[in-house]
Coordinates of C-alpha atoms and ligand atoms in Angstrom, one line a residue:
Chain A
M1 CA 27.0 10.5 7.6
S2 CA 28.6 8.3 4.9
G3 CA 29.3 9.8 1.4
K4 CA 27.0 10.6 -1.4
L5 CA 25.2 8.1 -3.5
A6 CA 25.8 8.0 -7.3
I7 CA 22.4 7.8 -9.0
S8 CA 21.7 7.2 -12.6
L9 CA 18.2 8.2 -13.7
V10 CA 16.3 8.8 -16.9
V11 CA 14.2 11.9 -16.1
N12 CA 11.7 13.1 -18.7
G13 CA 13.6 11.3 -21.4
E14 CA 17.1 12.5 -20.5
R15 CA 19.8 10.4 -18.8
R16 CA 21.0 12.2 -15.6
E17 CA 24.0 11.2 -13.5
L18 CA 23.5 12.6 -10.0
L19 CA 24.8 12.6 -6.5
A20 CA 22.3 12.3 -3.7
E21 CA 22.5 12.2 0.1
P22 CA 21.6 8.7 1.3
R23 CA 18.6 10.1 3.2
E24 CA 17.3 12.1 0.3
Q25 CA 13.9 11.3 -1.0
L26 CA 13.3 11.4 -4.8
A27 CA 11.2 14.6 -4.5
D28 CA 14.1 16.5 -3.0
L29 CA 16.4 15.2 -5.7
L30 CA 14.1 16.3 -8.5
R31 CA 13.3 19.7 -6.9
G32 CA 16.8 20.5 -5.5
S33 CA 19.2 19.0 -7.9
L34 CA 17.2 19.2 -11.2
M35 CA 15.1 22.2 -10.4
L36 CA 12.0 20.3 -11.5
T37 CA 9.8 22.2 -9.1
G38 CA 6.6 21.1 -10.7
T39 CA 6.7 18.2 -8.3
H40 CA 5.1 19.7 -5.1
L41 CA 5.5 18.6 -1.5
G42 CA 2.6 18.8 0.8
C43 CA 2.5 16.4 3.7
E44 CA 5.7 14.3 3.1
Q45 CA 3.8 11.3 4.5
G46 CA 2.3 9.8 1.4
V47 CA -1.2 11.1 2.2
C48 CA -1.8 14.2 0.0
G49 CA -0.6 13.1 -3.4
A50 CA 1.0 16.5 -4.4
C51 CA 4.4 14.8 -5.0
T52 CA 3.1 12.0 -7.3
V53 CA 5.4 11.3 -10.2
D54 CA 5.6 8.4 -12.6
I55 CA 8.4 5.8 -11.8
D56 CA 9.0 3.1 -14.4
G57 CA 5.5 3.7 -15.9
A58 CA 3.5 3.7 -12.6
P59 CA 2.5 6.6 -10.4
A60 CA 4.3 6.8 -7.0
R61 CA 4.9 9.1 -4.1
S62 CA 8.2 10.8 -4.5
C63 CA 8.2 12.1 -0.9
I64 CA 8.5 8.5 0.5
T65 CA 10.6 6.9 -2.2
H66 CA 14.3 7.1 -1.6
A67 CA 16.4 8.6 -4.3
G68 CA 18.8 5.7 -3.8
S69 CA 16.1 3.1 -4.5
C70 CA 15.4 4.9 -7.9
D71 CA 19.0 4.3 -9.2
G72 CA 18.4 2.9 -12.7
A73 CA 14.8 4.0 -12.9
T74 CA 12.9 6.0 -15.5
V75 CA 11.1 9.0 -13.9
R76 CA 8.6 11.3 -15.5
T77 CA 7.6 14.5 -13.7
I78 CA 4.8 16.8 -14.6
E79 CA 7.3 18.7 -16.8
G80 CA 7.8 15.6 -18.9
F81 CA 4.4 15.3 -20.4
A82 CA 4.5 18.1 -22.9
D83 CA 4.0 15.8 -25.9
D84 CA 1.7 13.2 -24.3
A85 CA -1.7 13.0 -25.9
V86 CA -3.6 11.9 -22.8
M87 CA -2.0 14.6 -20.7
A88 CA -2.9 17.2 -23.4
D89 CA -6.6 16.1 -23.2
L90 CA -6.5 16.3 -19.4
R91 CA -4.9 19.7 -19.4
E92 CA -7.5 21.0 -21.7
A93 CA -10.3 19.4 -19.7
F94 CA -8.9 20.7 -16.4
A95 CA -8.9 24.3 -17.8
R96 CA -12.4 24.0 -19.3
E97 CA -14.0 22.4 -16.2
H98 CA -12.3 24.8 -13.7
A99 CA -10.4 21.8 -12.1
L100 CA -7.7 24.0 -10.6
Q101 CA -7.4 27.2 -8.7
C102 CA -4.1 27.7 -6.9
G103 CA -2.6 24.7 -8.7
Y104 CA -0.8 23.2 -5.8
C105 CA -2.4 19.8 -6.1
T106 CA -2.6 19.9 -9.9
P107 CA 0.7 18.1 -10.9
G108 CA -0.1 15.1 -8.7
M109 CA -3.7 15.3 -9.7
L110 CA -2.9 15.2 -13.4
I111 CA -0.4 12.3 -13.0
A112 CA -3.0 10.3 -11.0
A113 CA -5.7 11.2 -13.5
R114 CA -3.6 10.0 -16.5
D115 CA -3.1 6.7 -14.7
I116 CA -6.9 6.4 -14.2
V117 CA -7.6 7.1 -17.9
L118 CA -5.1 4.6 -19.1
R119 CA -5.6 1.8 -16.6
L120 CA -9.4 2.0 -16.1
P121 CA -10.9 3.1 -19.4
D122 CA -14.4 2.1 -18.3
A123 CA -14.3 3.9 -14.9
D124 CA -17.6 5.6 -13.9
E125 CA -17.9 8.6 -11.6
A126 CA -17.8 6.5 -8.4
R127 CA -14.7 4.7 -9.5
V128 CA -13.0 8.0 -10.5
R129 CA -13.8 9.5 -7.1
E130 CA -12.4 6.4 -5.4
E131 CA -9.2 6.5 -7.4
L132 CA -8.7 10.2 -6.8
S133 CA -9.1 9.8 -3.1
G134 CA -5.3 9.8 -2.7
N135 CA -5.0 13.3 -4.1
L136 CA -6.2 16.1 -1.8
C137 CA -7.3 19.4 -3.2
R138 CA -7.7 22.1 -0.6
C139 CA -9.1 24.9 -2.6
T140 CA -10.9 24.0 -5.9
G141 CA -13.0 21.1 -4.7
Y142 CA -13.4 17.9 -6.5
R143 CA -16.4 18.4 -8.8
G144 CA -14.5 20.1 -11.6
I145 CA -11.6 17.6 -11.3
V146 CA -13.9 14.6 -11.5
R147 CA -15.9 16.2 -14.4
A148 CA -12.6 16.8 -16.3
V149 CA -11.4 13.2 -15.8
L150 CA -14.8 11.8 -16.8
A151 CA -14.8 14.0 -19.9
V152 CA -11.5 12.6 -21.1
L153 CA -12.6 9.1 -20.4
A154 CA -15.8 9.6 -22.4
R155 CA -14.0 11.2 -25.3
R156 CA -11.5 8.4 -25.5
R157 CA -14.3 5.8 -25.3
A158 CA -16.1 7.6 -28.1
T159 CA -13.0 7.8 -30.3
L160 CA -12.1 4.1 -29.7
S161 CA -15.6 2.9 -30.6
S162 CA -15.9 5.0 -33.8
Chain B
M1 CA 10.4 17.3 7.7
K2 CA 13.4 15.4 6.2
P3 CA 14.9 12.2 7.6
A4 CA 17.9 12.1 9.9
A5 CA 21.0 11.0 8.2
F6 CA 21.4 7.3 7.5
A7 CA 23.6 5.0 5.3
Y8 CA 21.8 3.4 2.3
V9 CA 22.8 -0.1 1.1
R10 CA 21.4 -2.0 -1.8
P11 CA 22.7 -5.6 -1.5
K12 CA 22.6 -7.9 -4.4
D13 CA 22.1 -11.2 -2.5
W14 CA 20.2 -12.4 0.6
P15 CA 23.3 -13.5 2.7
R16 CA 24.6 -9.9 2.5
A17 CA 21.1 -8.5 3.3
L18 CA 20.8 -10.8 6.3
Q19 CA 24.3 -9.9 7.5
L20 CA 23.4 -6.2 7.5
V21 CA 20.1 -6.8 9.3
A22 CA 21.9 -8.9 11.9
E23 CA 24.3 -6.0 12.4
G24 CA 21.3 -3.8 13.2
A25 CA 20.4 -2.3 9.8
R26 CA 16.7 -1.5 9.1
A27 CA 15.1 -3.3 6.2
G28 CA 13.4 -1.2 3.6
A29 CA 10.9 -2.6 1.0
G30 CA 8.4 -0.2 -0.5
T31 CA 9.2 2.4 2.2
Q32 CA 5.5 3.3 2.2
S33 CA 5.4 2.9 6.0
L34 CA 9.0 3.4 6.7
G35 CA 9.2 6.6 4.6
P36 CA 6.7 8.6 6.7
L37 CA 8.4 7.3 9.9
L38 CA 11.7 8.5 8.6
N39 CA 10.4 11.9 7.4
L40 CA 8.8 12.5 10.8
R41 CA 12.0 11.2 12.5
L42 CA 10.0 8.7 14.4
A43 CA 12.5 6.2 13.0
Q44 CA 16.2 7.1 12.9
P45 CA 18.1 4.0 11.7
G46 CA 21.8 4.1 11.1
T47 CA 21.6 2.1 8.0
I48 CA 18.8 1.1 5.6
V49 CA 19.1 -2.1 3.6
D50 CA 17.0 -1.8 0.4
L51 CA 15.6 -5.3 -0.3
R52 CA 13.9 -4.4 -3.6
H53 CA 16.7 -5.7 -5.8
L54 CA 17.2 -9.1 -4.1
P55 CA 16.6 -12.1 -6.3
G56 CA 13.1 -13.6 -6.0
F57 CA 12.0 -10.7 -3.7
S58 CA 8.8 -10.3 -5.7
G59 CA 6.8 -12.7 -7.9
I60 CA 4.4 -15.6 -7.5
S61 CA 4.9 -19.4 -7.8
Q62 CA 2.5 -22.2 -7.2
R63 CA 3.7 -25.1 -5.0
G64 CA 1.3 -28.0 -4.3
G65 CA -1.6 -26.8 -2.2
G66 CA -0.1 -23.3 -1.8
V67 CA 0.9 -20.2 -3.7
R68 CA 4.1 -18.6 -2.7
I69 CA 4.1 -14.8 -2.9
G70 CA 7.5 -13.1 -2.7
A71 CA 7.5 -10.6 0.2
G72 CA 8.3 -7.8 -2.2
T73 CA 5.2 -8.3 -4.3
T74 CA 3.3 -5.0 -4.4
H75 CA -0.3 -4.4 -3.4
A76 CA -0.9 -3.2 -6.9
A77 CA 0.4 -6.5 -8.5
I78 CA -2.0 -8.4 -6.2
E79 CA -4.8 -5.9 -7.1
D80 CA -4.2 -6.6 -10.7
G81 CA -4.6 -10.4 -10.3
A82 CA -1.1 -11.7 -9.8
V83 CA -2.4 -14.4 -7.3
P84 CA -4.4 -17.0 -9.2
G85 CA -7.8 -18.6 -8.3
R86 CA -10.3 -17.9 -5.6
T87 CA -7.5 -16.9 -3.2
G88 CA -6.3 -14.3 -5.7
E89 CA -9.9 -13.0 -6.2
I90 CA -10.2 -12.4 -2.5
M91 CA -6.7 -10.9 -2.2
A92 CA -7.3 -8.6 -5.2
A93 CA -10.4 -7.1 -3.6
V94 CA -8.5 -6.5 -0.4
A95 CA -5.5 -5.0 -2.1
R96 CA -7.6 -2.5 -4.1
R97 CA -8.7 -0.9 -0.8
I98 CA -5.3 -0.5 0.7
A99 CA -4.2 3.2 0.7
Y100 CA -4.1 4.7 -2.8
R101 CA -2.8 3.4 -6.2
P102 CA 0.5 5.3 -6.1
V103 CA 1.2 3.9 -2.6
R104 CA 0.1 0.4 -3.7
N105 CA 2.5 0.6 -6.6
R106 CA 5.5 0.5 -4.2
G107 CA 4.1 -0.9 -0.9
T108 CA 4.6 -4.6 -0.5
I109 CA 2.7 -7.4 1.2
G110 CA 5.8 -8.5 3.1
G111 CA 6.5 -4.9 4.3
S112 CA 2.9 -4.6 5.5
L113 CA 3.0 -7.9 7.5
A114 CA 6.5 -7.1 8.9
H115 CA 5.4 -3.6 9.9
A116 CA 2.6 -5.2 12.0
D117 CA 0.5 -2.1 12.2
P118 CA -2.6 -3.3 14.1
A119 CA -4.7 -1.4 11.5
G120 CA -2.9 -2.9 8.5
D121 CA -5.0 -4.8 6.0
W122 CA -2.7 -7.9 5.4
V123 CA -2.2 -8.1 9.2
A124 CA -6.0 -9.0 9.4
V125 CA -6.5 -10.8 6.1
L126 CA -3.5 -13.2 6.0
P127 CA -4.3 -14.9 9.3
A128 CA -7.9 -15.2 8.1
L129 CA -6.8 -16.9 4.9
G130 CA -4.6 -19.4 6.8
A131 CA -1.4 -18.0 5.3
T132 CA 2.1 -18.9 6.4
A133 CA 5.0 -16.4 6.7
I134 CA 8.3 -17.6 5.5
A135 CA 11.2 -16.1 7.3
L136 CA 14.8 -16.4 6.1
G137 CA 17.7 -16.4 8.6
P138 CA 21.3 -17.6 8.7
G139 CA 20.1 -21.2 9.1
G140 CA 17.7 -21.1 6.1
E141 CA 13.9 -20.8 5.9
R142 CA 11.5 -21.0 8.8
R143 CA 7.7 -21.2 8.4
I144 CA 5.5 -19.2 10.8
P145 CA 1.7 -19.5 10.6
A146 CA 0.3 -16.0 10.0
V147 CA -2.0 -16.4 13.0
R148 CA 1.1 -16.3 15.2
F149 CA 3.2 -13.9 13.2
V150 CA 2.0 -10.6 14.6
S151 CA 2.9 -10.8 18.3
G152 CA 2.1 -7.3 19.4
I153 CA 1.6 -3.7 18.2
F154 CA 4.3 -3.3 15.6
E155 CA 5.9 -6.5 16.9
T156 CA 6.4 -9.8 15.0
A157 CA 7.8 -13.3 15.5
L158 CA 10.7 -12.5 13.2
G159 CA 14.1 -12.8 14.8
A160 CA 16.6 -9.9 14.9
D161 CA 18.7 -11.8 12.2
E162 CA 15.7 -12.7 10.0
L163 CA 13.9 -11.2 7.0
L164 CA 10.5 -12.1 5.7
C165 CA 11.2 -13.6 2.3
A166 CA 7.7 -14.8 1.2
I167 CA 4.2 -15.5 2.2
E168 CA 2.4 -18.7 1.3
V169 CA -1.4 -18.7 0.9
P170 CA -3.6 -21.8 0.5
V171 CA -5.3 -22.4 -2.9
L172 CA -8.9 -22.0 -1.8
P173 CA -11.7 -23.9 -3.6
A174 CA -14.1 -21.9 -5.8
E175 CA -16.8 -22.5 -3.1
A176 CA -14.8 -20.7 -0.4
R177 CA -17.0 -18.0 1.1
W178 CA -15.4 -14.8 2.2
G179 CA -16.6 -11.8 4.1
H180 CA -14.5 -8.7 4.9
W181 CA -15.6 -5.4 6.5
K182 CA -13.5 -2.5 7.4
F183 CA -14.5 0.9 8.8
C184 CA -12.7 3.8 7.2
R185 CA -13.9 7.4 7.3
K186 CA -12.3 8.0 3.9
P187 CA -11.2 5.6 1.2
G188 CA -7.6 4.5 1.7
E189 CA -7.5 5.6 5.3
F190 CA -6.4 3.1 8.0
S191 CA -9.3 1.1 9.4
K192 CA -10.9 1.7 12.8
A193 CA -12.2 -1.9 13.0
T194 CA -11.8 -4.8 10.6
A195 CA -13.4 -8.2 10.5
C196 CA -12.9 -11.1 8.1
V197 CA -14.7 -14.4 7.8
L198 CA -13.6 -17.4 5.7
S199 CA -15.7 -20.5 5.3
V200 CA -14.4 -23.4 3.3
P201 CA -16.5 -26.6 2.9
A202 CA -15.6 -29.4 5.4
H203 CA -13.6 -27.0 7.6
P204 CA -14.8 -24.9 10.6
P205 CA -15.2 -21.3 9.5
R206 CA -12.4 -18.9 10.7
A207 CA -12.9 -15.3 11.8
V208 CA -10.5 -12.5 12.5
L209 CA -11.2 -9.2 14.3
A210 CA -8.5 -6.5 13.9
A211 CA -7.5 -2.9 13.8
L212 CA -8.4 -2.3 17.4
D213 CA -5.0 -1.2 18.7
A214 CA -4.2 -4.8 19.5
P215 CA -2.8 -7.7 17.5
P216 CA -5.5 -9.4 15.5
L217 CA -7.8 -11.8 17.3
V218 CA -8.2 -15.1 15.5
V219 CA -11.3 -17.3 16.1
E220 CA -10.3 -20.7 14.7
D221 CA -13.8 -22.1 14.9
A222 CA -16.3 -19.3 14.3
S223 CA -19.3 -21.7 13.8
A224 CA -21.2 -20.0 16.7
L225 CA -20.6 -16.5 15.1
L226 CA -22.0 -17.6 11.8
A227 CA -25.0 -19.3 13.4
D228 CA -25.9 -16.3 15.6
P229 CA -23.8 -13.2 14.9
A230 CA -26.0 -10.9 17.0
T231 CA -25.2 -12.9 20.2
E232 CA -21.7 -14.0 19.4
A233 CA -20.1 -10.8 18.0
P234 CA -20.2 -9.0 21.5
H235 CA -18.5 -12.1 23.0
I236 CA -15.7 -11.9 20.5
V237 CA -15.3 -8.1 21.0
A238 CA -15.2 -8.7 24.8
H239 CA -12.0 -10.9 24.3
I240 CA -10.3 -8.0 22.6
A241 CA -11.5 -5.6 25.3
E242 CA -9.5 -7.6 27.8
L243 CA -6.3 -6.7 25.9
T244 CA -6.9 -3.1 25.1
E245 CA -9.3 -0.4 26.2
L246 CA -12.2 0.1 23.8
T247 CA -14.4 3.1 23.8
D248 CA -18.1 2.4 23.3
W249 CA -18.1 3.6 19.7
R250 CA -15.1 1.4 18.8
R251 CA -16.8 -1.5 20.4
A252 CA -19.9 -0.8 18.3
L253 CA -17.8 -0.6 15.2
A254 CA -16.1 -3.9 16.0
E255 CA -19.4 -5.7 16.6
T256 CA -20.9 -4.3 13.4
A257 CA -17.8 -5.2 11.4
L258 CA -18.1 -8.8 12.6
R259 CA -21.8 -8.9 11.7
R260 CA -21.3 -7.4 8.3
A261 CA -18.4 -9.7 7.5
V262 CA -20.6 -12.7 8.4
A263 CA -23.4 -11.4 6.3
A264 CA -21.0 -10.9 3.3
A265 CA -19.6 -14.4 3.7
V266 CA -23.0 -16.0 4.0
G267 CA -24.2 -14.1 0.9
S268 CA -21.0 -14.6 -1.2
Ligands
FAD301 C1 -1.0 7.4 2.8 C2 -0.9 5.9 3.2 C3 -2.0 5.2 3.5 C4 -1.9 3.9 3.8 N1 -3.0 3.1 4.1 C5 -2.9 1.8 4.4 C6 -4.1 1.1 4.6 O1 -5.2 1.5 4.6 N2 -3.9 -0.2 5.0 C7 -2.7 -0.8 5.0 O2 -2.6 -2.0 5.3 N3 -1.6 -0.1 4.8 C8 -1.7 1.2 4.5 N4 -0.5 1.9 4.2 C9 0.8 1.2 4.4 C10 1.2 0.5 3.1 O3 0.4 -0.6 2.9 C11 2.6 0.0 3.2 O4 2.9 -0.5 1.9 C12 2.9 -1.2 4.1 O5 2.5 -1.0 5.4 C13 4.4 -1.4 4.2 O6 5.0 -2.0 3.1 P1 6.3 -1.5 2.5 O7 6.8 -2.5 1.5 O8 6.2 -0.1 2.1 O9 7.3 -1.6 3.8 P2 8.4 -0.6 4.3 O10 7.8 0.7 4.6 O11 9.6 -0.6 3.5 O12 8.8 -1.3 5.7 C14 7.8 -1.3 6.8 C15 8.5 -2.1 8.0 O13 8.7 -3.4 7.7 C16 10.0 -3.8 7.7 N5 10.2 -4.7 6.5 C17 9.8 -4.4 5.3 N6 10.0 -5.5 4.5 C18 10.5 -6.5 5.3 C19 10.9 -7.8 5.0 N7 10.8 -8.4 3.8 N8 11.4 -8.5 6.1 C20 11.5 -7.9 7.3 N9 11.2 -6.7 7.6 C21 10.7 -6.0 6.6 C22 10.8 -2.5 7.6 O14 12.1 -2.6 8.3 C23 9.9 -1.5 8.3 O15 10.0 -1.6 9.7 C24 -0.6 3.2 3.9 C25 0.5 4.0 3.5 C26 0.4 5.3 3.2 C27 1.7 6.1 2.9
FES302 S1 3.9 15.2 -0.3 FE1 4.0 13.2 -0.9 S2 2.0 12.5 -0.6 FE2 2.0 14.5 0.3
FES303 S1 -6.1 23.7 -6.9 FE1 -5.5 24.5 -5.0 S2 -5.2 22.7 -3.8 FE2 -6.1 21.9 -5.6

């Protein structure tokens, strides 16, 4: 249809000037134009959570967020958390608790988990399960994932109180 | 799937946005309902007008007996307490159970109401709270009581040249009693039957029954329901059954939702 949209984004700390099709969703821009393929696409309907990225500091579904509406935004994908302390704790806990198997849900799961840890420092198991209900894992099961998030929460509470 | 091609416009002011809508463009707010429709190609608009950057699209202001909530205010902002007082407390609890946090971070209260999904949460809750939808058209603002806003399944009282710019909710007294029950098989899933009950001193209690593949049913004086829920709930459900076919299990969910909403309101 009409021409391409010029989009200016900060992605994982770097400013990027991009051209997108008007109909392009953010996930396709990240994966197709920037080769940031850590953002996975499952349902493309907002349900599964695999495509969850951080937009302006809050997790969002990149499969149902237009690239155009992100012009001027700051986006962080799973590739952008290498030096993030909370994510480092979560990665370690996910490995220890067997919270991933095929890894398809993991990028979205980690970004949602980081949001839980930072936003709800007092969350108990029921709350963690409720908050993770928007991220579907089809192979590992949720026990390990929930244990990993709870372990990071407990460790942070212990560090803060000591 | 990927959306069919469309043009994307991000107007800076309301007159331009209204002009585009009058010319047939589809409004986009959080795109948390529109996005899936586009990806599935159930919606194939020629142009999308992104409302997110319009002045005053989101945010809260208090005006006399009401709180004005910009249509673009997200479910997450409401969950986090953006709306003050007892009304805000009720709305925060409702918002927390809409979809999932990443969806709530972008989805808006105005988009939900304008979308008019019979199973949508604000579609049930805003009429129960006695809210008013504020439509903006070429001639200015028009106030539409929420009880009349949703006119059908995915249909509203908005004109083809209007946008929803805000929602006004009453400032409820601390003693206001509220009951809300929705049946979802999984957290964040759309409801299969929703009931709300609001009881404010010196006013008749109001009840709403929704999420039954029909526009919400509003009972302006639900005194009989509060006095005898076991007898009255089936009568209310029978009214909805005149509008849409209800299976036995759906009828049972609807009656139970009403009874539980009453119990929650009486206990709250
Ligand atoms: C996985 C998932 C689960 C969900 N679960 C629930 C749930 O349990 N309960 C629930 O209530 N919702 C649920 N939703 C929907 C969510 O609440 C959406 O945020 C909401 O329905 C639409 O708001 P939006 O801002 O995203 O609107 P959009 O998707 O941008 O727009 C929706 C419709 O409204 C129109 N529109 C939007 N804003 C305006 C305006 N200001 N004026 C006029 N027209 C307008 C658009 O043209 C479009 O037709 C879910 C969504 C997803 C993806
Ligand atoms: S791919 Fe976005 S939520 Fe499933
Ligand atoms: S690890 Fe395979 S889907 Fe979650």
